[in-house]
Short mmCIF file of C-alpha atoms in Angstrom, two decimals:
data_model
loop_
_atom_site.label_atom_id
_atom_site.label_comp_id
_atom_site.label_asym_id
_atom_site.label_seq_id
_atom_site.Cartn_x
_atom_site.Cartn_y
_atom_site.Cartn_z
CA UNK A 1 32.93 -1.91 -11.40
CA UNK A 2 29.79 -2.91 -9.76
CA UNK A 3 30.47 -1.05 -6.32
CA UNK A 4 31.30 1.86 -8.19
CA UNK A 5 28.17 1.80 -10.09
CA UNK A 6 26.16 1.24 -7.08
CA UNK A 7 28.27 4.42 -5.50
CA UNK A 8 27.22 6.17 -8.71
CA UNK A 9 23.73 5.70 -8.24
CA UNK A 10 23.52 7.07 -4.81
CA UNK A 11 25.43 9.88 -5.38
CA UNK A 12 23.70 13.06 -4.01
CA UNK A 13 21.06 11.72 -1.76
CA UNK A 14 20.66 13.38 1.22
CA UNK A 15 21.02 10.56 4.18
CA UNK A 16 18.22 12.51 6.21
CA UNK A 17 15.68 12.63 3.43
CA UNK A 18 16.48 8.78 2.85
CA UNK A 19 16.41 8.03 6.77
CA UNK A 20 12.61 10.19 7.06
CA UNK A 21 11.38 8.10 4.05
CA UNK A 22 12.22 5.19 4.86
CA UNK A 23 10.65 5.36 8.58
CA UNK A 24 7.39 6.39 6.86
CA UNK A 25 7.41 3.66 4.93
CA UNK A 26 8.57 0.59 7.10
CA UNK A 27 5.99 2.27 9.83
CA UNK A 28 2.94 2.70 7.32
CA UNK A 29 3.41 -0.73 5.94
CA UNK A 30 4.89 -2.48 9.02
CA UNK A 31 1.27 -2.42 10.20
CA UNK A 32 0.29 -3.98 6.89
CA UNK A 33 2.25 -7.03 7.25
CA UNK A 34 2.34 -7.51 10.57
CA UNK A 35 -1.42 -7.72 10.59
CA UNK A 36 -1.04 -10.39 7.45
CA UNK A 37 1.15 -12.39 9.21
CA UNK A 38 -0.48 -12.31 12.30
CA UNK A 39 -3.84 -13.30 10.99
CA UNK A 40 -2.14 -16.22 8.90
CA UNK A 41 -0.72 -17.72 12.06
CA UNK A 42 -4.17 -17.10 14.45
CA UNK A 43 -6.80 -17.54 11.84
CA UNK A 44 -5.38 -20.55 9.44
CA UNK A 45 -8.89 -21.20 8.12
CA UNK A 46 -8.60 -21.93 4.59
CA UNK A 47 -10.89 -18.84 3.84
CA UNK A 48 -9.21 -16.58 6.27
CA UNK A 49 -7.15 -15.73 2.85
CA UNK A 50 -3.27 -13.64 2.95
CA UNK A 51 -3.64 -9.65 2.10
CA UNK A 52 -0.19 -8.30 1.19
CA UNK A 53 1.11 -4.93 0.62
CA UNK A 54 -2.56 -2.85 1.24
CA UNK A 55 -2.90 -0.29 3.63
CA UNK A 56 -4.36 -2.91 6.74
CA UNK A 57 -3.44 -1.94 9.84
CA UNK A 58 -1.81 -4.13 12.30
CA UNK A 59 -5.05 -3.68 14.40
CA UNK A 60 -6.64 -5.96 11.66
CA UNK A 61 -5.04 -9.00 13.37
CA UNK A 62 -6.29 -8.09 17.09
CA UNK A 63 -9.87 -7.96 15.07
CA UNK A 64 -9.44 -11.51 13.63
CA UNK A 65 -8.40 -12.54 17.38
CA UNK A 66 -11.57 -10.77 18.59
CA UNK A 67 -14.44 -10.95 16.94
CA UNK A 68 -14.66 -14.70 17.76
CA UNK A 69 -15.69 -17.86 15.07
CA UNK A 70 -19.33 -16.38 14.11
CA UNK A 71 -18.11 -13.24 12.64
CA UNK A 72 -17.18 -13.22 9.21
CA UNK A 73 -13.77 -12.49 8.80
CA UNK A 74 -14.54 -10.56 5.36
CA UNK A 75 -16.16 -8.11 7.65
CA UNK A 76 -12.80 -7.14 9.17
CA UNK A 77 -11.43 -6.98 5.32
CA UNK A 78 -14.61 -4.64 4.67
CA UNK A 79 -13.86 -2.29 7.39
CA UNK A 80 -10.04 -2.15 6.99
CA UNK A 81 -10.13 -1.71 3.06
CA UNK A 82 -13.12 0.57 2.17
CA UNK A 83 -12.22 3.44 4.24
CA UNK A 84 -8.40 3.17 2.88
CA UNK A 85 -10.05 3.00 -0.51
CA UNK A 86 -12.65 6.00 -0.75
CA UNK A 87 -9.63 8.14 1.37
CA UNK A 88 -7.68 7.77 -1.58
CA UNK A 89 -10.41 8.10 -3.99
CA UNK A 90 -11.69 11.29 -2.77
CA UNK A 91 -8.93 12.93 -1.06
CA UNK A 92 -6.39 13.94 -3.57
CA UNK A 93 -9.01 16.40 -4.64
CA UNK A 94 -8.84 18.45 -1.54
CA UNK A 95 -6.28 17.47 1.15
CA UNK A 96 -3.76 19.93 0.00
CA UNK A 97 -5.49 22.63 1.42
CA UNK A 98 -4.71 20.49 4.76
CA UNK A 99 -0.64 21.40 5.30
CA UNK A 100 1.86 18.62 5.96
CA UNK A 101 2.12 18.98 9.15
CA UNK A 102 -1.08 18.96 10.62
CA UNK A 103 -2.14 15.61 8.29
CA UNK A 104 0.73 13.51 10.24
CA UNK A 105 -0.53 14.94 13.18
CA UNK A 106 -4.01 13.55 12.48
CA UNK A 107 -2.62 10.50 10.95
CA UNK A 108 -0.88 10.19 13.83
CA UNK A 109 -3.54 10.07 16.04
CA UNK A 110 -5.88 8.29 14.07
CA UNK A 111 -3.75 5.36 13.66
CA UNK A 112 -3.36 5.00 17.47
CA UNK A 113 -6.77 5.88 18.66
CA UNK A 114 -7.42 2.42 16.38
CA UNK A 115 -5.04 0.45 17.62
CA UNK A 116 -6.25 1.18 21.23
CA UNK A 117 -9.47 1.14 20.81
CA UNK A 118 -9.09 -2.68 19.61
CA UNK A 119 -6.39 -3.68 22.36
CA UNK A 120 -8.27 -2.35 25.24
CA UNK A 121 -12.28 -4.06 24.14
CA UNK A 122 -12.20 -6.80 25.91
CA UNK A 123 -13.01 -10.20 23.79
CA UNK A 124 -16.43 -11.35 22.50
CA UNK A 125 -16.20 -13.90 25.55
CA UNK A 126 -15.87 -11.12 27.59
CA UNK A 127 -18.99 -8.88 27.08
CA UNK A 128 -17.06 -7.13 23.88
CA UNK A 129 -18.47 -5.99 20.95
CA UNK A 130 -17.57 -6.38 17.59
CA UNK A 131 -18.78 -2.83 16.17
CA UNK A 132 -16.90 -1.06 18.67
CA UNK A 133 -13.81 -3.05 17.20
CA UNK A 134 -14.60 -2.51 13.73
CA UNK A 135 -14.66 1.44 14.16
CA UNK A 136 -11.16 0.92 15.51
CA UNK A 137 -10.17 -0.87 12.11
CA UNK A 138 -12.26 1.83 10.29
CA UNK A 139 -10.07 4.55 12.35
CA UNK A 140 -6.74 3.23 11.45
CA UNK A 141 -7.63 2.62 7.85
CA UNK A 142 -8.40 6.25 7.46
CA UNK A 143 -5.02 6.99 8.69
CA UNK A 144 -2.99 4.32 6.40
CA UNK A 145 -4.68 5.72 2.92
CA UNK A 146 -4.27 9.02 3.90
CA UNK A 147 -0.95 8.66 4.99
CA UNK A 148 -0.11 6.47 1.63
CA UNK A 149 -1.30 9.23 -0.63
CA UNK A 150 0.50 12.58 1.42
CA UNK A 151 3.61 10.86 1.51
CA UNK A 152 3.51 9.41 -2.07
CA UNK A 153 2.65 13.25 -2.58
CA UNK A 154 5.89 14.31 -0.31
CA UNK A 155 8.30 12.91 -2.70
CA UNK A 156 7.55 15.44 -4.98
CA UNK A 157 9.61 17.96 -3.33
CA UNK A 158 12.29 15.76 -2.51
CA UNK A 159 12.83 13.92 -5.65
CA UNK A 160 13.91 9.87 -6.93
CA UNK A 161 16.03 9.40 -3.63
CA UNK A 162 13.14 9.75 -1.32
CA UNK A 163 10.92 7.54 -3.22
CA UNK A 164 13.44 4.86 -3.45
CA UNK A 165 13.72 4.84 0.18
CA UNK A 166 10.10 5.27 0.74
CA UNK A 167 10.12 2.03 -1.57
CA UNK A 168 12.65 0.34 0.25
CA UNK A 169 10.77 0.70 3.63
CA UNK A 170 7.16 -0.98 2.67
CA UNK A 171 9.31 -3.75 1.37
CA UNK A 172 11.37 -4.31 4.47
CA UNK A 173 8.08 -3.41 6.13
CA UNK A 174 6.79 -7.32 4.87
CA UNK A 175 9.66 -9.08 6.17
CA UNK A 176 9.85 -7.30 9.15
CA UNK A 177 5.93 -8.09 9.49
CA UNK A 178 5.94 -11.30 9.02
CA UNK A 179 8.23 -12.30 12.06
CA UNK A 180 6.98 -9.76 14.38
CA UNK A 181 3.81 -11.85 15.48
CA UNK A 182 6.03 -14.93 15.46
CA UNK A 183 8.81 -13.02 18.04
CA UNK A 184 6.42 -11.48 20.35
CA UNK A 185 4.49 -14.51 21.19
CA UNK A 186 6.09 -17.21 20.43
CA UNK A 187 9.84 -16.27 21.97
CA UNK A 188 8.81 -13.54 23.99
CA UNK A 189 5.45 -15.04 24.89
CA UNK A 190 3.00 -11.65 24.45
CA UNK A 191 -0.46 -11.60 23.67
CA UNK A 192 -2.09 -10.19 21.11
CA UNK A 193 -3.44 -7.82 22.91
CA UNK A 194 0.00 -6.62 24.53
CA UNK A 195 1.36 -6.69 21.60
CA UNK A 196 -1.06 -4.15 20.84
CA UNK A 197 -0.98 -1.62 23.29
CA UNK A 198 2.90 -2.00 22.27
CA UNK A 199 2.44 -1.08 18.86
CA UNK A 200 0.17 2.09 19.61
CA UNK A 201 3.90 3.76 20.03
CA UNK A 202 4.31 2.95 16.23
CA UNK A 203 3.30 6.39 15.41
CA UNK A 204 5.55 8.19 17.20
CA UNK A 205 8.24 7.33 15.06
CA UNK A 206 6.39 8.16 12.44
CA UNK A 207 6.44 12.17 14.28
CA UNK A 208 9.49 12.08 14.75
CA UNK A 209 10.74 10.99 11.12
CA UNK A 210 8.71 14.09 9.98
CA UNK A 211 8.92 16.27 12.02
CA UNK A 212 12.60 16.12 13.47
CA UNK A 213 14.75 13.91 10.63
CA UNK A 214 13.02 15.28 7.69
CA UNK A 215 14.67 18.65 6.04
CA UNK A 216 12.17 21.00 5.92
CA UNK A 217 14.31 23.29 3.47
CA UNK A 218 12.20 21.56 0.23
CA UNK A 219 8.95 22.22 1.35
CA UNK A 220 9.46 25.47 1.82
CA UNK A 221 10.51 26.57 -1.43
CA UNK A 222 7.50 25.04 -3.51
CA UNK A 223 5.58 28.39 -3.52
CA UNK A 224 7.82 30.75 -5.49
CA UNK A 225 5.60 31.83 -7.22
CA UNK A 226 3.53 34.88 -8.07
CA UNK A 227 0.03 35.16 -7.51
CA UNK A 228 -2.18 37.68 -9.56
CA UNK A 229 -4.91 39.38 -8.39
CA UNK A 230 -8.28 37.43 -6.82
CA UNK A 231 -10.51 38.74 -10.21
CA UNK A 232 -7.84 38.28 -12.58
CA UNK A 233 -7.16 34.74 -11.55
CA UNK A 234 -10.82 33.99 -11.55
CA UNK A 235 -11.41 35.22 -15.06
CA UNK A 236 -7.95 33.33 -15.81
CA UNK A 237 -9.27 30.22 -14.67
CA UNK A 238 -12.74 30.07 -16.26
CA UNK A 239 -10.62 30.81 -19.94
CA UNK A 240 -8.14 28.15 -19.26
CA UNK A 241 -10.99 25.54 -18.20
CA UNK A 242 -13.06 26.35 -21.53
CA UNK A 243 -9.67 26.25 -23.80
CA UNK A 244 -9.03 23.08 -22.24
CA UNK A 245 -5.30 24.09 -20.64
CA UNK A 246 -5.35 22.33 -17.45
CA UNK A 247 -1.25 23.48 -16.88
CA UNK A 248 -1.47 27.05 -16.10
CA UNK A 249 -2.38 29.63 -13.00
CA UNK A 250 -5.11 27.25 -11.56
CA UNK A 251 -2.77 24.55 -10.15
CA UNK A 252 -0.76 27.49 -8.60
CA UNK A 253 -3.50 29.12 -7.05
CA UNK A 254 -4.43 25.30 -5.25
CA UNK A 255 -1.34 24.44 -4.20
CA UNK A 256 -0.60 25.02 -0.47
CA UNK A 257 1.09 28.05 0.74
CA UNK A 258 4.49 29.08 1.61
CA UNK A 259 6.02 27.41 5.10
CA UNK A 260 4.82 24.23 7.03
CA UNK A 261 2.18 25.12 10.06
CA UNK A 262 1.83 28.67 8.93
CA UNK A 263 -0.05 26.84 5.84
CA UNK A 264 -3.01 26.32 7.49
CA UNK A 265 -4.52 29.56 7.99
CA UNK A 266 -3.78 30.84 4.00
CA UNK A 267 -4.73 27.84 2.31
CA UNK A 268 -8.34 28.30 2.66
CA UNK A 269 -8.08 31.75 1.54
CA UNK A 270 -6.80 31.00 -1.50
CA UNK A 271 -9.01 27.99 -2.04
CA UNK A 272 -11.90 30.86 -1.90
CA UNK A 273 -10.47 33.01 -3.74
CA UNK A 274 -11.32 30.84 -7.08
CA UNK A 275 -14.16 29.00 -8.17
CA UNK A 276 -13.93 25.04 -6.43
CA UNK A 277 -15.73 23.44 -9.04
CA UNK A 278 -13.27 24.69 -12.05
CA UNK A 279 -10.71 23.39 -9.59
CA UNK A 280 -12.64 19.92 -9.34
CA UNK A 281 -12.59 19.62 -12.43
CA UNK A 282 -8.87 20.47 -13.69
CA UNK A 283 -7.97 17.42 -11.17
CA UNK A 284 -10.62 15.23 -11.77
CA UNK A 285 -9.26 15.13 -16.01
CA UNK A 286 -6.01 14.76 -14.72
CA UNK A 287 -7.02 11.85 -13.16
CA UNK A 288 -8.55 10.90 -16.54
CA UNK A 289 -5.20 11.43 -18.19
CA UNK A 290 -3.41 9.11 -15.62
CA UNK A 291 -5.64 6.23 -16.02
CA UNK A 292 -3.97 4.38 -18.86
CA UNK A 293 -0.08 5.15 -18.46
CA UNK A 294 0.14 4.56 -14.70
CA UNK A 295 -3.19 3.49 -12.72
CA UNK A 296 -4.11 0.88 -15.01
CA UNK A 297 -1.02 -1.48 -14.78
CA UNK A 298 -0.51 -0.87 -10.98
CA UNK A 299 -4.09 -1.69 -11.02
CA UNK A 300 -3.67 -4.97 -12.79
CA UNK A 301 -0.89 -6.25 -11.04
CA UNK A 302 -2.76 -5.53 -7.83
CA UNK A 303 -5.45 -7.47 -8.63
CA UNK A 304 -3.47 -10.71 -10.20
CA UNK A 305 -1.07 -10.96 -7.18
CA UNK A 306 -3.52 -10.12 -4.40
CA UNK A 307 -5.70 -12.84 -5.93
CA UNK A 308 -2.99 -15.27 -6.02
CA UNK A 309 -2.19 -14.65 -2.20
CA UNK A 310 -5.96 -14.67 -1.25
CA UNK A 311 -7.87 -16.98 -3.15
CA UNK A 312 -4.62 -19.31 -4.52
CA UNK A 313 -1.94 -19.47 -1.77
CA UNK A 314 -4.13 -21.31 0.67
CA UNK A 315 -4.77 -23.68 -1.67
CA UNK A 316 -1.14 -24.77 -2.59
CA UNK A 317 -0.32 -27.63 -0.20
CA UNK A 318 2.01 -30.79 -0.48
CA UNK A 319 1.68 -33.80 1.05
CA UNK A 320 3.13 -33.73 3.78
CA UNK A 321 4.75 -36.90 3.70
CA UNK A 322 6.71 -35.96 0.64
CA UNK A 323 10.76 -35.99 1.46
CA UNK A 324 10.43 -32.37 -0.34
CA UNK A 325 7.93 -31.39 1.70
CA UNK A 326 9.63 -28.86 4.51
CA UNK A 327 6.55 -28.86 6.80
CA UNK A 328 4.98 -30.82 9.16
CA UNK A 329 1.94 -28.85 9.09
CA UNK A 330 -0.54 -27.64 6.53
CA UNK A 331 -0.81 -24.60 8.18
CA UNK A 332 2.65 -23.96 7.80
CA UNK A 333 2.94 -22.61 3.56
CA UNK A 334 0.69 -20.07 4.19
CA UNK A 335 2.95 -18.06 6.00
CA UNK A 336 5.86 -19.43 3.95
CA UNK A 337 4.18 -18.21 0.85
CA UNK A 338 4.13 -14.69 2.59
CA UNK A 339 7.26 -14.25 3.51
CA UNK A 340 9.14 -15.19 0.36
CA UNK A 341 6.44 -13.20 -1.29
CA UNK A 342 7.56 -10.19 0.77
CA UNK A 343 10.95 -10.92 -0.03
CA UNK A 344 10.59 -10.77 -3.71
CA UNK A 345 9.10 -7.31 -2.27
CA UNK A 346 11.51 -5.81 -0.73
CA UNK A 347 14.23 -6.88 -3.50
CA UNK A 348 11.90 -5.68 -6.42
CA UNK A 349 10.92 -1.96 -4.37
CA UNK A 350 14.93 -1.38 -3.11
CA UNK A 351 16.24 -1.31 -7.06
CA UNK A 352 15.02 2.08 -8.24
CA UNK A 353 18.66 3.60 -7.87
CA UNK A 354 19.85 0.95 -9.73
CA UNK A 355 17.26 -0.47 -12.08
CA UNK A 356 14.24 1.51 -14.10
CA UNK A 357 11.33 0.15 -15.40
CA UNK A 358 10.37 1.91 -18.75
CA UNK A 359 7.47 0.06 -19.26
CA UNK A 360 4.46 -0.70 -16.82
CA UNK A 361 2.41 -3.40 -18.96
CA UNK A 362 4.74 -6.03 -19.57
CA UNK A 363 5.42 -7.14 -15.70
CA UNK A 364 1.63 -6.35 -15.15
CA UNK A 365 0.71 -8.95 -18.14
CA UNK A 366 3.48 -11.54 -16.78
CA UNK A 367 1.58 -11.46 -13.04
CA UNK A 368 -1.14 -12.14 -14.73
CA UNK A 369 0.25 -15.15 -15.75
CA UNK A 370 1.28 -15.68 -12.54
CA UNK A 371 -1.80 -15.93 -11.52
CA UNK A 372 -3.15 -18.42 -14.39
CA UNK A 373 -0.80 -20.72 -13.49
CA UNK A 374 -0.49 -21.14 -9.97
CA UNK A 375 -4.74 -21.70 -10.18
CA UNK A 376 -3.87 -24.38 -12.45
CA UNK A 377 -1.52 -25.55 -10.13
CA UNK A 378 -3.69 -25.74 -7.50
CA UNK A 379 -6.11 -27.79 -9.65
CA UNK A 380 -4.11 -30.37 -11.88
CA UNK A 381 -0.88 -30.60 -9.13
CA UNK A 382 1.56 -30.64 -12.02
CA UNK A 383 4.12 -29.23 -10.28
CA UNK A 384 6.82 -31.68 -8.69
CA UNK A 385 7.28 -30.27 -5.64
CA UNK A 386 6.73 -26.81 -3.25
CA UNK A 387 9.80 -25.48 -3.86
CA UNK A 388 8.76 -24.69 -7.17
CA UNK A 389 6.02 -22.66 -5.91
CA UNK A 390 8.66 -20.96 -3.53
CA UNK A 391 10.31 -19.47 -6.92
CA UNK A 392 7.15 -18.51 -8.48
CA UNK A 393 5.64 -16.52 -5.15
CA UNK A 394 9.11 -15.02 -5.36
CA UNK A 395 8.80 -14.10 -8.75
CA UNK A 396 5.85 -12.46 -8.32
CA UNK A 397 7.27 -10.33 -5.31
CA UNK A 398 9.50 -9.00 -7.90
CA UNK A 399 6.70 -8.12 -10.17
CA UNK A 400 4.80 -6.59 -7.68
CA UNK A 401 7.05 -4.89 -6.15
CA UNK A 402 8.99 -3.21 -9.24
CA UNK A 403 5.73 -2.12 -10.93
CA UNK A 404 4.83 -0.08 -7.71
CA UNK A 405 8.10 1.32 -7.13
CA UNK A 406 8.58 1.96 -11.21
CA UNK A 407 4.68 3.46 -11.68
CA UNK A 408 5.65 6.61 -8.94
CA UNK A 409 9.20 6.85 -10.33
CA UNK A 410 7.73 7.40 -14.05
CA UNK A 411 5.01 10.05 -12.51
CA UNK A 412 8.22 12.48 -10.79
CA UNK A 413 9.78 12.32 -14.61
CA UNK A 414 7.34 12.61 -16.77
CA UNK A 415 4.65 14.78 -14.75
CA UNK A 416 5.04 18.37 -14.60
CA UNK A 417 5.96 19.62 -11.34
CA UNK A 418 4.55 23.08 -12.19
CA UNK A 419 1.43 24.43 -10.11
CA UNK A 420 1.13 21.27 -7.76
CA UNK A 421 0.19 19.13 -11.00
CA UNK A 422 2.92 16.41 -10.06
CA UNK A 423 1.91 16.16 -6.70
CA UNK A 424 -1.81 15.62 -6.99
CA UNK A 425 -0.85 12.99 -9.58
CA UNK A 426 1.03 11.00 -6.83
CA UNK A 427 -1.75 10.70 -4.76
CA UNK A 428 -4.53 10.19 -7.16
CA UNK A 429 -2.66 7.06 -8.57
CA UNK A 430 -2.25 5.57 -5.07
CA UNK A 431 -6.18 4.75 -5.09
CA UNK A 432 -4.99 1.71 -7.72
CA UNK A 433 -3.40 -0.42 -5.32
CA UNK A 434 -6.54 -0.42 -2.83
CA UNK A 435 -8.90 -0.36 -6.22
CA UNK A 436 -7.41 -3.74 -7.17
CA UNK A 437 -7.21 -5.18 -3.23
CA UNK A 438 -10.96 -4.62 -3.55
CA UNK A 439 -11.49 -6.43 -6.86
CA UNK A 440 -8.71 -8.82 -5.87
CA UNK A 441 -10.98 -9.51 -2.38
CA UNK A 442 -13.77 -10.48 -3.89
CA UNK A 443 -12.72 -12.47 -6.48
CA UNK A 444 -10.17 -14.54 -4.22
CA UNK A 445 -13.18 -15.31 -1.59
CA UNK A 446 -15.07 -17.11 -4.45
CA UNK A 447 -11.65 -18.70 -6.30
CA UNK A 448 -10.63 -20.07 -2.74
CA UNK A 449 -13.72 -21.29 -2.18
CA UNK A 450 -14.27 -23.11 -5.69
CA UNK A 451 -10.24 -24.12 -5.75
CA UNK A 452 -10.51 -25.72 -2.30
CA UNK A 453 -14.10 -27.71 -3.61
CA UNK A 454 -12.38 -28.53 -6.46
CA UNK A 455 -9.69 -30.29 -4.60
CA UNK A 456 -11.75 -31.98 -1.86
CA UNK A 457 -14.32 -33.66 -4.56
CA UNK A 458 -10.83 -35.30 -6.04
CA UNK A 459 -9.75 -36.46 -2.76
CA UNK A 460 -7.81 -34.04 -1.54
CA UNK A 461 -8.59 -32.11 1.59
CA UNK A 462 -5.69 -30.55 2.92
CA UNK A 463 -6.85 -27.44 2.11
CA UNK A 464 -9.65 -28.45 4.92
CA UNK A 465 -7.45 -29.86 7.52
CA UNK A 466 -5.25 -26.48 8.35
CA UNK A 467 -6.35 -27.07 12.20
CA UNK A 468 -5.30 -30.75 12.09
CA UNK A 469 -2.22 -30.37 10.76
#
């Protein structure tokens, strides 16, 4: 019954759209978490703090490696989330006059311009500088929002399938993550900076996902549609804007043209053929419209579980002496935390074909409760043991994970896909996840901080000793 159910659910997806997808999300995100990890395991200072599931690059751990003990490490966080942020703030406003094919090509080369640029400065002990780094974070943050939001926006054309597997992939993107660092220099003994110079190849799959697996048969047929004359779309537009109809022959006229490179030199054409501003503003009150049904509870959950694996996780410890304590090492829940955390993930962004969220609030509300009591955990210590922590940083996994699969799903069925509307909606939401990383950063530097006092003046300072073990 089950298996055929499951069978059911699949039936019609194309395996190439599913493959592509996939590939650009495990590569987008695989970054991510690999960076998280990586910094948990190099930098296990109790304000380092864990970043999940934002668009970091996996650059951000060479940084952390880099910029030596007298550097703030929220500098790093600065550089790798703000340009992420105000990509996806600002872009969805005018990137589709940039064609598909010639964003992953920038993307592309963004994302391993960064990663070079930081493998190849030497160290801080070596005569390095730490600006020069920091543009190389700032580089490959452009590329991860900016890929984020165009391939959220790809799914339009190719339906629930490919954002299920687009889903799937930044899930398995944390688990693969977090035992990358551990495999290539622990077993296979690499350096950071090896590993590196390794990863700069990352993109390349990403090229090849798009640009080779990827049917191109979708993307081709979005402009069937017929345009009217440059003056009679103009006056068309100004009478829509002023009767408030934000659905008709504007959205048409902004979408991209017909075919994939051949884009590029009728986009801008068409973009001047009608006034910018009305165009601005059509988006910008869909954005308003968006707000409450979809970017509001993605950005709540954001915010509750990135605090919790910032400003709370570090400050869950056990004694170690416990018999239910798994660890010889303080050091060693942090990274613990983040991998059952990213397996709640994966689980949570893998069931779209089989399980729908219909409302966004109710998960978002119960993170939030996450997130109230796993601070009073890490003040009164009324849990028993750590393995009931496991099962609540699993739990919220799920809840993270379903509300950002469910929030895009709910967008392809209940936004028009008329006249690019659907599309632009895809990306404009995206800025919600980085929104609340931002709000989530810097309230988790000042709840660590406080949690970890709070602790220490009642004679506990594990949260101190990650270096001693």
């Amino acid at each position: 019954m089950y298996r055929a159910r499951i069978k059911a659910a699949f039936d019609g997806a194309d395996p190439r759209v599913c493959l592509a997808f996939w590939l650009f999300g495990i590569i987008i995100f695989f970054r991510v978490q690999f960076s998280n990890f990586c910094a948990s395991i190099a930098n296990p200072s109790p304000r380092a703090g864990l970043i999940n599931n934002v668009l970091y690059v996996i650059i951000l751990s060479a940084a952390l490696d880099l910029v030596g003990p007298t550097v703030p490490k929220g500098v790093v966080l600065l550089a790798d989330v703000i340009p992420s942020f105000l990509t996806k703030l600002v872009a969805p406003y005018f990137i589709h006059l940039v064609p598909y094919p010639v964003r992953i090509l920038i993307f592309a080369l963004l994302s391993t311009a960064g990663m070079l640029l930081i493998a190849l400065t030497p160290a801080f002990t070596e005569g390095g500088t730490v600006p020069t780094k920091m543009m190389g974070v700032v580089l490959a943050s452009l590329s991860s929002g900016g890929g984020e939001l165009s391939f959220l926006g790809l799914t339009h054309f190719y339906g629930a399938f490919s954002l299920a597997s687009w889903g799937s992939g930044t899930g398995a993107a944390g688990l693969v993550g977090a035992g990358a660092y551990a495999l290539a220099t622990t077993v296979l003994g690499m350096g950071v900076k090896t590993t590196l110079l390794l990863s700069a190849v990352l993109p390349a799959v990403m090229l090849v996902a798009f640009f080779v697996i990827l049917p191109r048969g979708p993307m081709m047929e979005r402009n069937r549609y017929k345009k009217l004359p440059n003056e009679a779309l103009a006056a068309t537009i100004v009478d829509h804007v002023e009767a408030g109809e934000e659905e008709s022959t504007l959205s048409a006229a902004a979408r991209e043209d017909e075919g994939l490179l051949d884009v590029s030199s009728r986009a801008p054409n068409d973009a001047k053929s009608i006034p910018w501003l009305h165009t601005f503003w059509i988006n910008l009150r869909r954005a308003r419209g968006l707000f409450f049904p979809y970017m509001l509870p993605l950005l709540l959950v954001y915010i509750a579980e990135y605090t919790i694996n910032q400003g709370v996780a570090p400050t869950l410890l056990f004694d170690l002496k416990s018999p239910s304590t798994p660890f010889s090492s303080y050091r060693s829940f942090y990274p613990t935390y983040s991998f059952i955390y990213q397996a709640g993930v994966f689980i949570a962004r893998s069931s779209l074909p089989i399980l729908r969220l219909r409302h966004l609030y109710p998960p978002s509300f119960l993170q939030i409760l996450n997130l109230a009591l796993l601070i009073l955990q890490a003040m009164f210590d009324f849990l028993p043991n750590v393995w009931w922590v496991f099962v609540i940083v699993f739990w919220e996994g799920l809840l993270g994970g379903i509300v950002y699969v469910n929030t895009f799903a709910k967008i392809l069925e209940e936004v028009k896909g008329e006249d690019g509307e659907r599309e632009f909606s895809l990306g404009a939401v995206s800025v919600s996840d980085s929104g609340g990383i931002m709000v989530a950063g810097v309230l988790g530097i000042g709840l660590e901080v406080a949690l970890c006092g709070w602790q220490v003046k009642r004679g506990k300072d594990w949260c101190m000793r990650f270096e001693r073990g």
